[in-house]
Amino acid sequence: MAGASSTEKNKQVFESEEDLAVDLAEYVAHLSDQFAKTRGAFTVVLSGGSLVKSLRKLVEPPYIDLVDWSKWHVFWADERVVPKDHPDSNYFLAYNGFLSKIPIPAGNVYAINDALSAEGAADDYETCLKHLVKNRTIEVSEINGFPKFDLMLLGMGPDGHVASLFHGHPLVKENKKWVTFIKDSPKPPPERITLTFPVINASAHIALIVVGAGKADAVRSTLGSDQDTDLLPVQMVSPDGKLNWFLDKGAASKL
Ligand SMILES: O=C1O[C@H](COP(=O)(O)O)[C@@H](O)[C@H](O)[C@H]1O
């Protein structure tokens, strides 16, 4: 129950996914404007799955013309260890549904290296993030030194997983690495890399976008009044910055 009231304030329930997508575009565009003006860059972390579809209003007028895309730097919360043109690739999904439709400089899109093993790709991505922290493209948390992204757009699976952090898996407890890998993901494909919870929770803003009645149980476990002590990964999302929930009626149907 602790923290329920502050979460309550940041939870929006929309009649439809269409309404959610409209509001999400306004929210992202507003933050983009704010960060572009205050620090000349906007670091955005994408997830895979259904999230990308919910970003579709951003690539339509008025936002396509209003957003300063040159300030965007795009990252992934997680990626599957498959070639970039594979249907399971989160990059592939984001490219087709979003990135190919915006005038973002190609060098500002930080995809995972698909030529490497899971271990190698995780190390390589962490090295990339360290370089970008050093040159101040990515901010750093004053609290713990982890990279502090301006906005992290997280989806959630019906089982309550976020990024590639799954319930009961030891990776949810990783507290040193920035990026790690999994070779036994319960959801296929089995090999993935993922940001860790300290990085997720260092974010300045997190939006959790959850659509569909199939996710209502995990939403209830997180936002409902009878909280369990065996936390789902989504319940471990607790940023130093602001957390905003975007739910459709189905996802909120058990609250
Ligand atoms: O496997 C993954 O699943 C989650 C949730 O996907 P969704 O299709 O149920 O929204 C996603 O956020 C993550 O990035 C992805 O790799």
Coordinates of C-alpha atoms and ligand atoms in Angstrom, one line a residue:
M1 CA 0.0 0.0 0.0
A2 CA 3.0 2.3 0.6
G3 CA 3.3 4.9 -2.1
A4 CA -0.1 4.1 -3.5
S5 CA -1.3 7.6 -3.3
S6 CA 1.7 9.1 -5.2
T7 CA 1.3 6.4 -7.8
E8 CA -2.4 7.2 -8.1
K9 CA -1.7 10.7 -9.1
N10 CA 0.5 9.5 -12.0
K11 CA -1.9 6.9 -13.4
Q12 CA -4.1 7.7 -16.4
V13 CA -6.7 5.3 -17.7
F14 CA -7.9 5.9 -21.2
E15 CA -11.2 4.7 -22.9
S16 CA -9.2 3.3 -25.8
E17 CA -5.7 2.6 -27.0
E18 CA -6.3 5.4 -29.6
D19 CA -6.9 7.9 -26.8
L20 CA -3.8 6.6 -24.9
A21 CA -1.7 7.1 -28.1
V22 CA -2.9 10.7 -28.5
D23 CA -2.0 11.6 -24.9
L24 CA 1.3 9.7 -25.0
A25 CA 2.4 11.7 -28.1
E26 CA 1.6 15.0 -26.2
Y27 CA 3.6 13.8 -23.1
V28 CA 6.7 12.7 -25.1
A29 CA 6.6 15.9 -27.3
H30 CA 6.4 18.1 -24.1
L31 CA 9.4 16.3 -22.5
S32 CA 11.3 16.5 -25.8
D33 CA 10.8 20.2 -25.9
Q34 CA 11.8 20.7 -22.3
F35 CA 15.0 18.7 -22.5
A36 CA 16.0 20.0 -26.0
K37 CA 15.7 23.5 -24.6
T38 CA 17.4 23.0 -21.2
R39 CA 20.3 20.8 -22.2
G40 CA 20.3 20.5 -25.9
A41 CA 19.7 16.7 -26.1
F42 CA 16.9 14.3 -25.3
T43 CA 17.8 10.7 -24.4
V44 CA 14.9 8.3 -25.0
V45 CA 14.9 4.6 -24.2
L46 CA 12.5 2.4 -26.2
S47 CA 11.1 -1.0 -25.4
G48 CA 10.0 -3.6 -27.9
G49 CA 6.6 -5.2 -28.2
S50 CA 3.3 -3.3 -28.3
L51 CA 4.8 0.0 -27.2
V52 CA 6.1 1.0 -30.6
K53 CA 2.6 1.0 -32.1
S54 CA 1.4 3.3 -29.3
L55 CA 4.0 5.9 -30.5
R56 CA 2.3 6.3 -33.9
K57 CA 0.7 9.7 -33.2
L58 CA 4.2 11.2 -32.7
V59 CA 5.0 10.6 -36.3
E60 CA 1.9 12.5 -37.5
P61 CA 1.1 16.2 -37.5
P62 CA 1.5 18.3 -35.5
Y63 CA 4.3 16.5 -33.6
I64 CA 6.2 15.3 -36.6
D65 CA 6.8 19.0 -37.5
L66 CA 7.0 20.4 -33.9
V67 CA 9.5 18.0 -32.3
D68 CA 13.2 18.8 -32.7
W69 CA 14.2 15.3 -33.8
S70 CA 17.9 16.4 -34.2
K71 CA 18.1 16.5 -30.4
W72 CA 16.9 12.9 -29.9
H73 CA 19.2 10.1 -28.9
V74 CA 17.5 6.8 -29.0
F75 CA 18.4 3.6 -27.0
W76 CA 16.8 0.3 -26.1
A77 CA 15.7 -1.0 -22.7
D78 CA 16.3 -4.5 -24.1
E79 CA 17.0 -6.3 -27.3
R80 CA 16.9 -9.8 -28.6
V81 CA 20.1 -11.4 -29.8
V82 CA 19.0 -11.7 -33.4
P83 CA 20.0 -9.9 -36.6
K84 CA 18.7 -6.3 -36.9
D85 CA 16.4 -7.3 -39.8
H86 CA 14.9 -10.3 -37.9
P87 CA 11.2 -10.0 -37.1
D88 CA 12.0 -10.6 -33.4
S89 CA 14.4 -7.6 -33.3
N90 CA 13.3 -4.7 -31.2
Y91 CA 15.3 -2.4 -33.4
F92 CA 13.6 -3.8 -36.5
L93 CA 10.2 -3.1 -34.9
A94 CA 11.1 0.4 -33.8
Y95 CA 12.7 1.2 -37.2
N96 CA 9.7 0.1 -39.2
G97 CA 7.1 1.6 -36.9
F98 CA 8.8 4.8 -35.7
L99 CA 12.4 5.6 -36.5
S100 CA 12.1 5.4 -40.3
K101 CA 9.4 8.0 -40.1
I102 CA 11.3 10.7 -38.2
P103 CA 14.2 12.8 -39.3
I104 CA 16.6 11.7 -36.6
P105 CA 20.3 11.7 -37.4
A106 CA 21.4 8.1 -38.0
G107 CA 24.3 8.5 -35.5
N108 CA 21.8 9.3 -32.7
V109 CA 20.3 5.8 -32.9
Y110 CA 22.2 3.4 -30.6
A111 CA 21.2 -0.1 -31.6
I112 CA 22.7 -3.1 -30.0
N113 CA 25.6 -4.8 -32.0
D114 CA 23.9 -7.8 -33.6
A115 CA 27.2 -9.3 -34.7
L116 CA 28.2 -10.2 -31.1
S117 CA 27.2 -12.9 -28.6
A118 CA 24.8 -12.0 -25.8
E119 CA 27.7 -11.4 -23.4
G120 CA 29.6 -9.4 -26.0
A121 CA 26.6 -7.3 -27.0
A122 CA 25.8 -6.5 -23.4
D123 CA 29.4 -5.4 -22.7
D124 CA 29.6 -3.5 -26.0
Y125 CA 26.3 -1.6 -25.1
E126 CA 27.6 -0.7 -21.6
T127 CA 30.8 0.6 -23.2
C128 CA 28.7 2.7 -25.6
L129 CA 26.7 4.1 -22.7
K130 CA 29.8 4.9 -20.7
H131 CA 31.2 6.9 -23.6
L132 CA 28.0 8.8 -23.9
V133 CA 27.9 9.5 -20.2
K134 CA 31.5 10.8 -20.4
N135 CA 30.7 13.2 -23.2
R136 CA 27.5 14.2 -21.4
T137 CA 25.1 13.1 -24.0
I138 CA 23.6 10.9 -21.3
E139 CA 23.2 12.5 -17.9
V140 CA 24.5 10.8 -14.8
S141 CA 22.7 10.1 -11.6
E142 CA 24.1 12.2 -8.7
I143 CA 22.7 9.7 -6.3
N144 CA 24.5 6.6 -7.5
G145 CA 26.5 7.3 -10.7
F146 CA 24.3 5.2 -13.0
P147 CA 23.3 6.7 -16.4
K148 CA 20.2 8.9 -16.1
F149 CA 18.1 8.8 -19.2
D150 CA 15.7 11.7 -19.8
L151 CA 12.8 9.4 -20.7
M152 CA 12.4 5.6 -20.6
L153 CA 9.3 4.2 -22.4
L154 CA 8.6 0.8 -20.8
G155 CA 6.1 -1.8 -21.9
M156 CA 5.1 -4.7 -19.6
G157 CA 4.4 -8.3 -20.4
P158 CA 1.3 -10.1 -19.1
D159 CA 3.6 -11.8 -16.6
G160 CA 4.8 -8.4 -15.2
H161 CA 8.2 -8.4 -16.9
V162 CA 9.7 -5.1 -18.0
A163 CA 12.7 -4.8 -20.5
S164 CA 14.0 -8.4 -20.3
L165 CA 13.8 -8.6 -16.6
F166 CA 11.6 -11.6 -15.7
H167 CA 9.9 -12.6 -12.4
G168 CA 12.1 -15.0 -10.3
H169 CA 15.2 -14.6 -12.5
P170 CA 18.4 -13.6 -10.8
L171 CA 19.0 -10.7 -13.2
V172 CA 16.3 -8.7 -11.4
K173 CA 18.8 -8.4 -8.5
E174 CA 21.8 -7.2 -10.6
N175 CA 23.0 -4.0 -8.9
K176 CA 26.4 -3.3 -10.5
K177 CA 26.2 -3.7 -14.2
W178 CA 24.4 -1.2 -16.4
V179 CA 23.6 -3.7 -19.1
T180 CA 23.4 -7.5 -18.8
F181 CA 22.3 -10.5 -20.7
I182 CA 20.0 -13.5 -20.4
K183 CA 20.2 -16.8 -22.2
D184 CA 17.2 -18.5 -20.8
S185 CA 14.4 -15.9 -21.2
P186 CA 11.1 -17.5 -20.4
K187 CA 9.6 -15.6 -23.4
P188 CA 11.2 -16.4 -26.7
P189 CA 13.7 -15.7 -28.1
P190 CA 15.8 -17.0 -25.2
E191 CA 18.9 -14.8 -25.7
R192 CA 18.5 -11.1 -24.9
I193 CA 20.3 -8.1 -23.4
T194 CA 18.7 -5.7 -21.0
L195 CA 19.3 -2.6 -19.0
T196 CA 19.4 -3.4 -15.3
F197 CA 17.1 -2.0 -12.6
P198 CA 19.6 0.5 -11.2
V199 CA 19.7 2.1 -14.7
I200 CA 16.0 1.9 -15.2
N201 CA 15.4 3.5 -11.8
A202 CA 18.0 6.3 -12.3
S203 CA 15.7 7.7 -15.1
A204 CA 14.4 11.3 -14.9
H205 CA 11.1 10.1 -16.4
I206 CA 9.6 6.7 -16.9
A207 CA 6.3 6.0 -18.8
L208 CA 4.8 2.6 -18.3
I209 CA 2.5 1.9 -21.3
V210 CA 0.1 -1.0 -20.7
V211 CA -2.7 -2.0 -23.0
G212 CA -5.1 -4.9 -22.9
A213 CA -7.1 -7.0 -20.4
G214 CA -4.4 -9.7 -20.6
K215 CA -2.2 -7.5 -18.5
A216 CA -4.9 -6.6 -15.9
D217 CA -3.6 -9.0 -13.2
A218 CA -0.1 -7.7 -13.3
V219 CA -1.5 -4.1 -13.2
R220 CA -3.6 -5.0 -10.2
S221 CA -0.6 -6.5 -8.4
T222 CA 1.3 -3.3 -8.9
L223 CA -1.3 -0.6 -8.5
G224 CA -4.0 -2.4 -6.5
S225 CA -4.4 -2.2 -2.8
D226 CA -3.4 -5.8 -1.9
Q227 CA 0.3 -5.7 -2.6
D228 CA 2.2 -9.0 -2.5
T229 CA 5.8 -9.1 -1.1
D230 CA 7.0 -11.4 -3.9
L231 CA 7.5 -8.5 -6.3
L232 CA 6.9 -8.7 -10.0
P233 CA 9.6 -6.9 -12.1
V234 CA 7.1 -4.1 -12.9
Q235 CA 6.7 -3.5 -9.2
M236 CA 10.4 -2.8 -9.0
V237 CA 10.1 0.1 -11.3
S238 CA 10.6 3.0 -8.9
P239 CA 12.5 5.8 -10.5
D240 CA 14.4 8.6 -8.7
G241 CA 12.5 10.8 -11.2
K242 CA 8.9 10.7 -12.2
L243 CA 6.8 7.6 -13.1
N244 CA 3.7 7.9 -15.3
W245 CA 1.3 5.1 -16.0
F246 CA -0.6 5.0 -19.3
L247 CA -3.3 2.3 -19.1
D248 CA -6.3 1.5 -21.4
K249 CA -9.6 0.4 -19.9
G250 CA -8.7 -3.3 -20.4
A251 CA -5.4 -3.1 -18.5
A252 CA -7.1 -1.2 -15.7
S253 CA -10.1 -3.4 -15.6
K254 CA -9.1 -5.2 -12.3
L255 CA -8.2 -2.1 -10.3
Ligands
LIG1 O1 9.7 -9.2 -24.8 C1 9.4 -8.1 -24.6 O2 8.2 -7.9 -24.0 C2 7.9 -6.6 -23.4 C3 6.4 -6.5 -23.4 O3 5.9 -6.6 -24.7 P1 4.4 -6.4 -25.1 O4 4.3 -6.8 -26.6 O5 3.6 -7.3 -24.2 O6 4.1 -5.0 -24.9 C4 8.6 -5.4 -24.0 O7 8.4 -4.3 -23.3 C5 10.1 -5.8 -24.2 O8 10.8 -4.7 -24.7 C6 10.2 -6.9 -25.1 O9 11.5 -7.3 -25.4

